XYZ file of C-alpha atoms in Angstrom:
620
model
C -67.618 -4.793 21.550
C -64.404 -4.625 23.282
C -65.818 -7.909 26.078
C -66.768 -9.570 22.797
C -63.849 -8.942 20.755
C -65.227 -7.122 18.061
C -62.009 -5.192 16.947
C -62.910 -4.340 13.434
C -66.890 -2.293 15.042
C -64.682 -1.353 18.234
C -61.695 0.287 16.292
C -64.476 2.796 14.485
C -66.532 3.473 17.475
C -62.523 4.257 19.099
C -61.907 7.079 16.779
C -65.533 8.483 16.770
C -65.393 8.547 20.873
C -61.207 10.037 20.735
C -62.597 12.803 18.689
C -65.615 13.080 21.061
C -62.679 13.291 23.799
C -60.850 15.675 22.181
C -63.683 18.383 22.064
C -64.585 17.870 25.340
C -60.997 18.694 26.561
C -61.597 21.899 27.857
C -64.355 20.101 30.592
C -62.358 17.227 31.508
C -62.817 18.639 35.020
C -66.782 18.375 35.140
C -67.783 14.924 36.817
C -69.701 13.410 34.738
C -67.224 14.417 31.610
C -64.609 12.417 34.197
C -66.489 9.933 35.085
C -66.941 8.953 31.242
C -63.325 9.528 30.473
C -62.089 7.100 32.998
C -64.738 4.576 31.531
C -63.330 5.195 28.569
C -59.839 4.207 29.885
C -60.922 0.990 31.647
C -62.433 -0.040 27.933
C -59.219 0.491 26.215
C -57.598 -1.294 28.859
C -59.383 -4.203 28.272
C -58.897 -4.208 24.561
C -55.540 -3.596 24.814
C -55.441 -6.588 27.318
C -57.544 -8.835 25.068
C -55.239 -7.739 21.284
C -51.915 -8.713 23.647
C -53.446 -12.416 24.822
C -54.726 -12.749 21.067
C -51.100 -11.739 19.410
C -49.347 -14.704 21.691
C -50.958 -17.090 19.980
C -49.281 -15.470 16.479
C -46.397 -17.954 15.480
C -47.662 -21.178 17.878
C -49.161 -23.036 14.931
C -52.569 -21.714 15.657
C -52.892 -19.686 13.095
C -52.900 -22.887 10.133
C -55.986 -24.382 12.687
C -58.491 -21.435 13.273
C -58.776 -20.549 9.614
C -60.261 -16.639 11.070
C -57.343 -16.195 13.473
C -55.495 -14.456 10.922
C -58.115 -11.996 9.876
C -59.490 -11.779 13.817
C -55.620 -10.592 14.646
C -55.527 -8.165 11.242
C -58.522 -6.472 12.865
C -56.691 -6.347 15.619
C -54.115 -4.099 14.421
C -56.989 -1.699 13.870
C -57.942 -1.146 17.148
C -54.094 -1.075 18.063
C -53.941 2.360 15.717
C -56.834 3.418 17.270
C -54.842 3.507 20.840
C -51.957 5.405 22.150
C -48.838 4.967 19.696
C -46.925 3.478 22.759
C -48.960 0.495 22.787
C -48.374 -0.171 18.941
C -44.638 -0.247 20.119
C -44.995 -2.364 22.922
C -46.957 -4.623 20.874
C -43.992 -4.916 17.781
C -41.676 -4.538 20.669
C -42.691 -7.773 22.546
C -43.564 -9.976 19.288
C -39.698 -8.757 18.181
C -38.897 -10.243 20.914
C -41.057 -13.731 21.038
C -39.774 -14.360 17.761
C -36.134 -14.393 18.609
C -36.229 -16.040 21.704
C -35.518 -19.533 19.831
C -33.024 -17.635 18.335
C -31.193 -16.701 21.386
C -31.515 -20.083 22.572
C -30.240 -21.896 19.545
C -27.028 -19.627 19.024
C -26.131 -19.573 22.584
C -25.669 -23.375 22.386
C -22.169 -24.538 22.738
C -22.522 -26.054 19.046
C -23.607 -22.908 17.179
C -22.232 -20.313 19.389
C -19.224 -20.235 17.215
C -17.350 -17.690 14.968
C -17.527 -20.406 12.107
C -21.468 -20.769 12.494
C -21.998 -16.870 11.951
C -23.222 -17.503 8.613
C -25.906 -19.661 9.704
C -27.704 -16.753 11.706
C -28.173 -14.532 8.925
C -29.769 -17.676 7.270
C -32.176 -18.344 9.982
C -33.772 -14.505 9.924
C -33.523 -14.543 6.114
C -35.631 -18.036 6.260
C -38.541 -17.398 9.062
C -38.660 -14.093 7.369
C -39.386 -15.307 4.164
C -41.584 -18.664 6.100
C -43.683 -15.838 7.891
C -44.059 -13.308 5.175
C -47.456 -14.150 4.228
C -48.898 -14.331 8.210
C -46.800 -11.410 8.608
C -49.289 -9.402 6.050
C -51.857 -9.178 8.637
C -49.300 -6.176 10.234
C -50.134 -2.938 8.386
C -46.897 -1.810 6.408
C -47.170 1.590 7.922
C -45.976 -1.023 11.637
C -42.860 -2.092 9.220
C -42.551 -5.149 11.642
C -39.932 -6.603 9.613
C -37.846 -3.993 9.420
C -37.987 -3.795 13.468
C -37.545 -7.472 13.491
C -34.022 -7.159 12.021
C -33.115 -4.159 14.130
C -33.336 -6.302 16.744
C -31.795 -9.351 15.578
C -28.699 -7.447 14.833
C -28.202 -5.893 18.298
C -28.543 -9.700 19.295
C -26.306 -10.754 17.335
C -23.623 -8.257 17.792
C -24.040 -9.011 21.341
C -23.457 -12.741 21.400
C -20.572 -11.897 18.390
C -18.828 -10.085 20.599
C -19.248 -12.412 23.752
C -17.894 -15.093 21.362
C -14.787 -12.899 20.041
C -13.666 -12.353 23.560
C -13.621 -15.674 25.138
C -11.430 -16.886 22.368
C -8.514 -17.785 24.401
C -5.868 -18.541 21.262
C -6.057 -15.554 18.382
C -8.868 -16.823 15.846
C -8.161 -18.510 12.347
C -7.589 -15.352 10.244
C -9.251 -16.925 7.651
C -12.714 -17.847 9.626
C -12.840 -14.480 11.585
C -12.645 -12.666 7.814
C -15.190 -15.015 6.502
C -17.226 -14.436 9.672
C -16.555 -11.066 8.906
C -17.448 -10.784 5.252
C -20.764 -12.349 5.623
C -21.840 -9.998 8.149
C -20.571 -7.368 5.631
C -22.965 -8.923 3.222
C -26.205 -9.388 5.432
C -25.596 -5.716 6.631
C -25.578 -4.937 2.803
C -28.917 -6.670 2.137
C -30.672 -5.471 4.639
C -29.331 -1.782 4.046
C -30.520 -2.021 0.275
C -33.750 -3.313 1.938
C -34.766 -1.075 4.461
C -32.563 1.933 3.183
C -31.345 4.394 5.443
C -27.432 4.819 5.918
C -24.747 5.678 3.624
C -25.133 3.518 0.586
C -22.233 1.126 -0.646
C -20.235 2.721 -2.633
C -17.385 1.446 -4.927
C -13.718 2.881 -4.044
C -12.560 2.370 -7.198
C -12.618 6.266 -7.926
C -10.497 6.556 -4.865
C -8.243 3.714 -5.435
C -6.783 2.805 -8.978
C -7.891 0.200 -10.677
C -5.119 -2.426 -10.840
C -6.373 -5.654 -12.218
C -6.332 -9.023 -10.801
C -4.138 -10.154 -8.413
C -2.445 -13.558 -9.941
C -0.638 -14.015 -6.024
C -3.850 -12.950 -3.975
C -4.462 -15.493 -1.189
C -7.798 -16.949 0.245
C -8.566 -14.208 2.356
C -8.513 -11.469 -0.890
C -12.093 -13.100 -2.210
C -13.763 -10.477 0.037
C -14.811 -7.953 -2.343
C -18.374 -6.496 -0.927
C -17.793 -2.700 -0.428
C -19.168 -0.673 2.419
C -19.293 2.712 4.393
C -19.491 2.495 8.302
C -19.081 5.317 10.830
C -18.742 3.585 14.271
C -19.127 6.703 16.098
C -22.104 7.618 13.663
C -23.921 4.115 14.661
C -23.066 4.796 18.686
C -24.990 8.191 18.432
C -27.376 6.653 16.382
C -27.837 4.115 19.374
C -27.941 6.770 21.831
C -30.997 8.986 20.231
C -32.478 5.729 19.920
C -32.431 5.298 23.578
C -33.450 8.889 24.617
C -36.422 9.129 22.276
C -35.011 12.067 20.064
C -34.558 10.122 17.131
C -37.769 7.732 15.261
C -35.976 4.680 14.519
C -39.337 3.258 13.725
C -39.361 3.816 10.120
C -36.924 2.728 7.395
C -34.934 5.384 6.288
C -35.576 7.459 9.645
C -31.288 7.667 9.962
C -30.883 3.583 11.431
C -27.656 2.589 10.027
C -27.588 -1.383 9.158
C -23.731 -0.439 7.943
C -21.900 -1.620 11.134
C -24.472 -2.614 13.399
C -22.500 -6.023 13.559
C -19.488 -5.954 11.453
C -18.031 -2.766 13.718
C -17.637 -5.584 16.438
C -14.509 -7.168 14.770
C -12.540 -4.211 14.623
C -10.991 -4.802 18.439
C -9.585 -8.036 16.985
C -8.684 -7.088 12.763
C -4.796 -7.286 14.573
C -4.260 -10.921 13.270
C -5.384 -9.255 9.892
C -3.372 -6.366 9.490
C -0.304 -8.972 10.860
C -1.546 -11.501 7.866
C -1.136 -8.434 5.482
C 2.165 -6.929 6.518
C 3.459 -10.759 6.196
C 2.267 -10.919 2.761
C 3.442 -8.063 1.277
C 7.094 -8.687 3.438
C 7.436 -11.694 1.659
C 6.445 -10.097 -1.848
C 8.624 -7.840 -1.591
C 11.528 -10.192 -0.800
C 10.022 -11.979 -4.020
C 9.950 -9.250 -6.103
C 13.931 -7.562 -5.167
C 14.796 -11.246 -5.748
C 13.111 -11.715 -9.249
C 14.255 -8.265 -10.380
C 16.241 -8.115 -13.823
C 17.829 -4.606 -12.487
C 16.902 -3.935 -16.480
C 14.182 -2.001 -18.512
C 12.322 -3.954 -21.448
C 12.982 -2.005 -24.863
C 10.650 0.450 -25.720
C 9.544 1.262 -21.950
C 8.972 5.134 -21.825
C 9.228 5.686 -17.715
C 12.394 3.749 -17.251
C 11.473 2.436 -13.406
C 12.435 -0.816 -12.528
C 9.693 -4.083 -12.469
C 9.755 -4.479 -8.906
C 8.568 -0.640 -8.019
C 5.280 -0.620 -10.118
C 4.399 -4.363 -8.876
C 4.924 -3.476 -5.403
C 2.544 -0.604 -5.704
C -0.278 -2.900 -6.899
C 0.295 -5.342 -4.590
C -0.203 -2.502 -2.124
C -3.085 -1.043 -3.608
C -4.840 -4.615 -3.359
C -4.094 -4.185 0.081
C -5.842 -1.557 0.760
C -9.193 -2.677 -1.542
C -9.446 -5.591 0.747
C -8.571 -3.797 4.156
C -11.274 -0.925 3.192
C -13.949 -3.848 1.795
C -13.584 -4.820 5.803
C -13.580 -1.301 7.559
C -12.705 2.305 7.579
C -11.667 2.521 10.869
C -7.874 1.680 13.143
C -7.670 -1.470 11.194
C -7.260 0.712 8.130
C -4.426 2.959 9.655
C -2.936 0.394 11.310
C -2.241 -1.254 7.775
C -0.951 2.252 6.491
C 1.059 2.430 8.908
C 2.163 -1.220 7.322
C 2.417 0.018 4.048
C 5.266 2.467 5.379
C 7.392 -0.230 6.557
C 7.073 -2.206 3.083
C 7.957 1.201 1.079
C 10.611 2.280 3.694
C 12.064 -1.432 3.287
C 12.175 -1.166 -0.524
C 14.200 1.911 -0.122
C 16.652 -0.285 1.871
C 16.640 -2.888 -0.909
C 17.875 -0.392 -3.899
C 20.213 1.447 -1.389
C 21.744 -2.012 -1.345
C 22.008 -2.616 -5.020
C 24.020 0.671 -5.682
C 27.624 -0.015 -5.958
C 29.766 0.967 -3.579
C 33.145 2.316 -3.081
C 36.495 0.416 -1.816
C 36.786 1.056 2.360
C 38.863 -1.141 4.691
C 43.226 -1.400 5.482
C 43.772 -2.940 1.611
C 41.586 -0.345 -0.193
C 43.716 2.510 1.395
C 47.018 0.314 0.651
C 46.345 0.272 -2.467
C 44.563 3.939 -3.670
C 40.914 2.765 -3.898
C 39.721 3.804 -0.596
C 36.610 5.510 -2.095
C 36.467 4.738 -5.267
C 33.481 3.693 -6.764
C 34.246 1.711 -9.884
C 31.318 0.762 -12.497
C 30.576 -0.960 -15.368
C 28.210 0.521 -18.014
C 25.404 -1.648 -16.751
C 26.153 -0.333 -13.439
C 25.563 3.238 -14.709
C 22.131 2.004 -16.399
C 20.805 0.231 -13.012
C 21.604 3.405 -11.163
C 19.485 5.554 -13.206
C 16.775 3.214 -13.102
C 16.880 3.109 -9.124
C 16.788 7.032 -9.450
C 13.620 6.660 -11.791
C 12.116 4.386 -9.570
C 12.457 6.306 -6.735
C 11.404 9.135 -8.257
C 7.932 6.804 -9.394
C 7.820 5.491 -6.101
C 8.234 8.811 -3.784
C 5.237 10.615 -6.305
C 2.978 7.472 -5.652
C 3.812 7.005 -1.957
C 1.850 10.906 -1.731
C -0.947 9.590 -4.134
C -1.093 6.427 -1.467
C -1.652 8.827 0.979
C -4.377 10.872 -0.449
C -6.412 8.388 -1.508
C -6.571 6.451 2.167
C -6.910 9.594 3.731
C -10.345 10.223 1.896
C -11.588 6.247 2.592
C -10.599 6.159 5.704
C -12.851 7.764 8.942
C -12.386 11.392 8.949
C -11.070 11.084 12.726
C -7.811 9.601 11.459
C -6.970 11.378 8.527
C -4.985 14.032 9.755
C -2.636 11.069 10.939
C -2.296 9.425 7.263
C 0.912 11.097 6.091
C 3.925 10.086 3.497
C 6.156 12.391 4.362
C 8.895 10.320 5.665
C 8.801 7.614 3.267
C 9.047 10.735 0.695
C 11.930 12.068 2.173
C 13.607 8.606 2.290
C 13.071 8.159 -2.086
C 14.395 11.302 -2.017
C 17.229 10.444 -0.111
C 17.485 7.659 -2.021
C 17.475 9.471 -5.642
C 20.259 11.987 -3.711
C 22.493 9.211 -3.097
C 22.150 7.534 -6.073
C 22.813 10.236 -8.424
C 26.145 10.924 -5.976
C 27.307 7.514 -6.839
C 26.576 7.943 -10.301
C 29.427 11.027 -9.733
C 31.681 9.273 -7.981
C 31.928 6.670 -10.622
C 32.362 9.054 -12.904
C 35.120 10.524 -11.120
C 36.521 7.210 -10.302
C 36.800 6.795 -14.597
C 38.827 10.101 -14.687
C 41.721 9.207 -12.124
C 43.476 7.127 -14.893
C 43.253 10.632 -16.682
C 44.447 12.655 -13.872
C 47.569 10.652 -12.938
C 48.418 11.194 -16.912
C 47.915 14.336 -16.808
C 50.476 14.469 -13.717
C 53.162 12.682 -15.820
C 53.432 15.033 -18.640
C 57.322 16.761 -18.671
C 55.607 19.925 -18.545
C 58.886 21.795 -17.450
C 60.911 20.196 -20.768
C 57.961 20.972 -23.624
C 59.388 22.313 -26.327
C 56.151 23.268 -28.241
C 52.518 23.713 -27.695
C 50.832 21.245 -30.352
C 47.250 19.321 -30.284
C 45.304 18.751 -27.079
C 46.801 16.149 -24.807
C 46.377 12.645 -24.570
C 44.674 12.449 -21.084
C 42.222 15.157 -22.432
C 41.011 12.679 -25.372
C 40.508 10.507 -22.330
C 38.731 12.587 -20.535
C 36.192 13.275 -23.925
C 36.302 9.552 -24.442
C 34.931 8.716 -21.029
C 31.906 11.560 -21.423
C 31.049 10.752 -24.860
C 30.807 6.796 -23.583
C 28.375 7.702 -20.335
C 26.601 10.972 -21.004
C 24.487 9.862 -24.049
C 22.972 7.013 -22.254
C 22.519 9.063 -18.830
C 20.598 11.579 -20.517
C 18.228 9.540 -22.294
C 17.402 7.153 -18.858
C 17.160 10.714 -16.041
C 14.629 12.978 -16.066
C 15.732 16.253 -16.819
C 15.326 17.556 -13.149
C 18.089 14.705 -12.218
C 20.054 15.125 -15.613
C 20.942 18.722 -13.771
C 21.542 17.871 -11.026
C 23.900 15.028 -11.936
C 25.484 17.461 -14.723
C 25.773 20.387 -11.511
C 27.150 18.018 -9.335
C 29.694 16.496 -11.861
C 30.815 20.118 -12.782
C 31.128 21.125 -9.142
C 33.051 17.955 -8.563
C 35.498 17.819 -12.162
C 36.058 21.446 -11.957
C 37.615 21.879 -8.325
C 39.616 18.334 -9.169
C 41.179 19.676 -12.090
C 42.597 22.665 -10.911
C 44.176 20.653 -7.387
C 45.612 18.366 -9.951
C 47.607 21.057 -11.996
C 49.339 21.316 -8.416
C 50.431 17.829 -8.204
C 52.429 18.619 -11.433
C 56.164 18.894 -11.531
C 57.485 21.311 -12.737
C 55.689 23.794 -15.375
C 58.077 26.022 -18.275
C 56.062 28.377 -20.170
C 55.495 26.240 -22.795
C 54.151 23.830 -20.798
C 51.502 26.578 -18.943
C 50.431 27.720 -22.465
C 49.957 23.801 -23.467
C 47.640 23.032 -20.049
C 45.550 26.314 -20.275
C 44.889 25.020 -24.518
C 44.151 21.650 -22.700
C 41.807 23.205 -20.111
C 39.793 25.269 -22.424
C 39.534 22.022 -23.975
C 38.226 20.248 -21.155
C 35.809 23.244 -20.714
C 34.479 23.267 -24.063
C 33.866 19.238 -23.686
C 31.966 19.552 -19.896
C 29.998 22.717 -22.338
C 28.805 19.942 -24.949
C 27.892 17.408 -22.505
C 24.207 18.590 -22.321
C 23.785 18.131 -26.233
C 25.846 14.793 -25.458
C 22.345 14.014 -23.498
C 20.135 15.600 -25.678
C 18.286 17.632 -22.687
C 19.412 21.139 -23.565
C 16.892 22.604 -21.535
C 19.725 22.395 -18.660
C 21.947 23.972 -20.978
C 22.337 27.795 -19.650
C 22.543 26.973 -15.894
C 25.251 24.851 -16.550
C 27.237 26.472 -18.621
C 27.566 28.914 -15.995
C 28.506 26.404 -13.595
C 30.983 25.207 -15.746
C 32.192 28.134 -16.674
C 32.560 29.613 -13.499
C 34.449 26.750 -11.820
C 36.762 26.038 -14.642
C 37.922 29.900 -14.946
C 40.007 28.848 -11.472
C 41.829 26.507 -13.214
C 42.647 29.251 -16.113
C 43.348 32.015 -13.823
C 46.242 29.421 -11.767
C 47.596 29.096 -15.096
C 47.760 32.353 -16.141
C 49.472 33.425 -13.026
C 51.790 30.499 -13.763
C 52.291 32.271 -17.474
C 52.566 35.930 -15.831
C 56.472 37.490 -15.865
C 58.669 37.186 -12.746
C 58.265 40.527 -11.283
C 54.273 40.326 -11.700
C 53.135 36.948 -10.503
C 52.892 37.967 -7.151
C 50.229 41.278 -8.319
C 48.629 38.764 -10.706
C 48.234 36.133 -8.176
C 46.153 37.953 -6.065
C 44.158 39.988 -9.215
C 43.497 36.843 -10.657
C 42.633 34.506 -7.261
C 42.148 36.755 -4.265
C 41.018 33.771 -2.202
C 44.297 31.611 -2.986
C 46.216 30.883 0.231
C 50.228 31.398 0.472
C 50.378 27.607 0.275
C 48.954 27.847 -2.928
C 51.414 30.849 -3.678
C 54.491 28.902 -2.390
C 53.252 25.768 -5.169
C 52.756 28.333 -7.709
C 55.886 29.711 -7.346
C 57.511 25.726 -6.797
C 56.289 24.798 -10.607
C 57.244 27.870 -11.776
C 60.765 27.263 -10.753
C 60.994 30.861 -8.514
C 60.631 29.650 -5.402
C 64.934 29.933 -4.642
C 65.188 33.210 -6.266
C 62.102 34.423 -4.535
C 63.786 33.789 -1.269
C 67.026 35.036 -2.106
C 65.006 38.245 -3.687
C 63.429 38.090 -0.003
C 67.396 37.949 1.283
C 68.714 41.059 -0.712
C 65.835 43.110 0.389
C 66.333 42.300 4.091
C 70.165 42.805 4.351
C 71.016 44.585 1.480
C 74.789 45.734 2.138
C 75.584 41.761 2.597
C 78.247 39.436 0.412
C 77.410 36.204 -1.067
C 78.536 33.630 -2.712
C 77.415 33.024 -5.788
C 77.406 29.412 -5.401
């Protein structure tokens, strides 16, 4: 059978005489049982020599001219079964590798062995697989030929890919390696779905928010095939592969398609990431300059245009960077995404207004001062909102890349300093807003200096600069509250009260002169001033802020009280009240005290009878 070629008769009488073999095991060592065995070698030899010479002929045309070649080859691969499994490899193995020799040869060619021509090679296997799918039938489907067909063309191709990607002497077209690129994602994608085996696509929406269409997306953003690669997974997948402990044979058996060719453009993604960073530079120049600095009516989170479009722009980002890979690209382009945010906080630092510095702000009192419109008040709580928005997202950026992106480089995706800097930011902003303030209340404070309070005759109605000082509250507070959170409505309120408070009791120093009509009229007006910086939480409609404060406020505008009561107290007491009423006043603060009170001479001549009492003077 085997001289004649009779595979269909010879592949029974092979499993009838392997059976036979295998119950004669135990007297392999008997002559004439060895004798027989070895016969039984030389016959297998022959038919495995005789199926070989028969498959070359598989693929030469031959098979459309002997009409039984087909069927002659199909009984073939029953006798194959019938042998040692390693010969069923070799078999797949070396027709594998017959049918992409002309492969080899036509995309090693200097006119196809181009990054612009990788399409083209996915089309060839796709086509002589679907040419050959009817010969093919004569392989049983257990031999899944096709399946180790493609294996094999995609280690060849990855190969010549990657001798092509580095003998580019100039960086590629960004735009043909991503193509290149994209439709190696999608042939890995088809064949995965095929064959199985791998980690299936998946959709990232869940892990990145959906942000609709990108109106300002370039060429490159079309790529929008998802996929899951582990490059290190594929290289150990490789290396079982090569020391027999893993069965690559069968679909499903843990082959990876995901990355078997695309993980070969990682090494030179750099012109990508650069391409990206580029982008997103220039839309965020775009954006800073298109910004109204205003809030359309009826918006409820009060953050500025330019913060919530920069984030999406961002986000697209990252879909297409993670529709390419997982992998360094991926961080490197977080790493990207840092410099954008950490630029942005640059940008609204910038638009915050800023105080008067240089020789003729000193000359002329403004060194410091931070003057602002109303509008100017409005922009700054929007840059605190949006920095507030943009800090809060910057961690949600984080978290979601850190759960794409391969698990050996999440530990390195972190936010934290481009949270620190919003914060920063929303600090710094929120001090200006203060200082502005402030800067509205020194037209107060130098009134409140000018009053004759050493000639009043009476103690009437609150004072002028007081109304001023209500005027200026009741203008700002209203709107500040209902634009800041009420986490930054405190701490504006805290920092105003800590600033106000300590300001208004240096100022009653910078008086003249003080009569006791005039103390009792400045401690009526600071009560006053207390009970307005008490109503300014109502005044912004948060009074959830309302008992911290008021024991801020309280406590810091009690000094003022206390100076003036020690101002009020009798002659031979002030010096006993002083330090009752402020035990950590200073004797420069005693000597002032004393100066509006109008003691300060008789003090030191007090001072001179004690010391030399027995001594004349002149009363003059």
């Amino acid at each position: 059978m085997a001289s004649k070629r009779q595979y269909k008769e010879a592949a029974a009488q092979l499993e009838a005489v392997n059976q036979l073999c295998s119950h004669f095991e135990a007297y392999r060592d008997i002559p004439k049982i060895t004798e027989l065995r070895e016969k039984f070698k030389n016959i297998k030899q022959i038919l495995k020599s005789h199926v070989f010479s028969d498959f070359a002929s598989l693929g030469t045309g031959k098979e459309t001219e002997e009409t039984n070649l087909l069927q002659h080859l199909s009984d073939a691969c029953l006798v194959v079964d019938a042998l040692e499994p390693s010969v069923r490899e070799e078999l797949v193995n070396n027709f594998c590798s017959r049918e992409l020799t002309s492969y080899e040869q036509i995309f090693e060619g200097a006119e196809l062995a181009k990054l612009d021509k990788t399409e083209r090679r996915y089309a060839w296997i796709k086509r002589r697989i679907r040419t050959n799918e009817e010969i093919w039938k004569i392989f049983p489907p257990s031999w899944h030929v096709p399946y180790r067909l493609c294996i094999q063309f995609c280690k060849k191709t990855r190969k010549q890919l990657e001798g092509i990607l580095d003998n580019i002497k100039e960086k590629p077209d960004v735009g043909t390696l991503l193509l290149a690129l994209q439709r190696t994602l999608e042939f890995e994608d088809e064949l995965a779905e095929k064959f199985g085996g791998g980690a299936s696509s998946r959709e990232i929406g869940n892990e990145i928010e959906e942000i609709g269409r990108d109106s300002n997306s370039q060429s490159v953003s079309d790529i929008r095939k998802k996929y899951e690669r582990k490059l290190v997974a594929n290289q150990r997948s490789e290396a079982e592969e090569k020391d027999g402990s893993k069965d690559l044979s069968v679909p499903g058996a843990g082959f990876n398609f995901r990355g078997i060719i695309s993980s070969c453009f990682e090494p030179h993604l750099t012109i990508y990431v650069e391409l990206e960073q580029k982008t997103l530079m220039e839309n965020l120049e775009k954006l800073v300059q298109e910004e109204t600095w205003d809030i359309e009516e009826g918006s409820q989170n009060n953050v500025l245009s330019s913060s919530m479009q920069l984030f999406l722009i961002i986000k697209r980002s990252l879909k297409r960077c993670s529709a390419l890979t997982k992998n360094q690209t991926l961080f490197n382009l977080f790493k990207v995404f840092e410099r954008i945010l950490k630029a942005y906080v640059a940008k609204l630092k910038a638009r915050l207004p800023k105080g008067g510095v240089g020789i003729v702000a000193a000359a002329t009192g403004m060194d410091g001062q931070i003057k602002m419109s109303d509008r100017d008040e409005r922009v700054i709580c929007y840059i605190v909102n949006s920095a507030e928005y943009c800090r809060k997202t910057s961690g949600e950026l984080a978290e979601s890349v850190s759960k794409i992106i391969d698990p050996q480089l999440a530990a390195g995706v972190d936010m934290s300093a481009v949270e620190e800097e919003f914060s920063g930011l929303i600090t710094e902003a929120l001090m200006t807003l203060v200082h502005g303030l402030e800067t509205k209340f020194d037209s107060e404070m130098a009134a409140m200096t000018r009053v004759p309070w050493g000639t009043l005759e009476s103690v009437g109605d609150q004072s002028e600069y007081v109304n001023g000082i209500n005027m200026i509250l009741t203008s700002s507070i209203p709107v500040l509250g209902s634009l800041l959170s009420p986490i930054h409505f405190q701490y504006f309120l805290d920092k105003l009260a800590s600033s106000l408070g300590p300001r208004f009791y240096a100022n009653i120093f910078k008086c003249k002169q003080i009569s006791e009509t005039g103390a009792q009229q400045m401690l009526l007006d600071t009560q006053a001033v207390k009970t307005i910086l008490l109503e300014i939480p109502s005044l912004g409609r948060q009074t959830s802020t309302a008992a911290s404060y008021s024991k801020f406020v309280s406590r810091e505008m009690s000094k003022a009280e206390a100076l003036l009561k020690v101002i009020l107290s009798p002659v031979d007491s002030v010096a006993d009240t002083y330090r009752a009423l402020l035990p950590e006043g200073t004797p420069m603060e005693f000597q002032r005290i004393l100066e509006l009170k109008v003691l300060l001479l008789l003090f030191f001549f007090l001072c001179y009878l004690e010391t030399f009492p027995n001594k004349s003077f002149s009363v003059s």
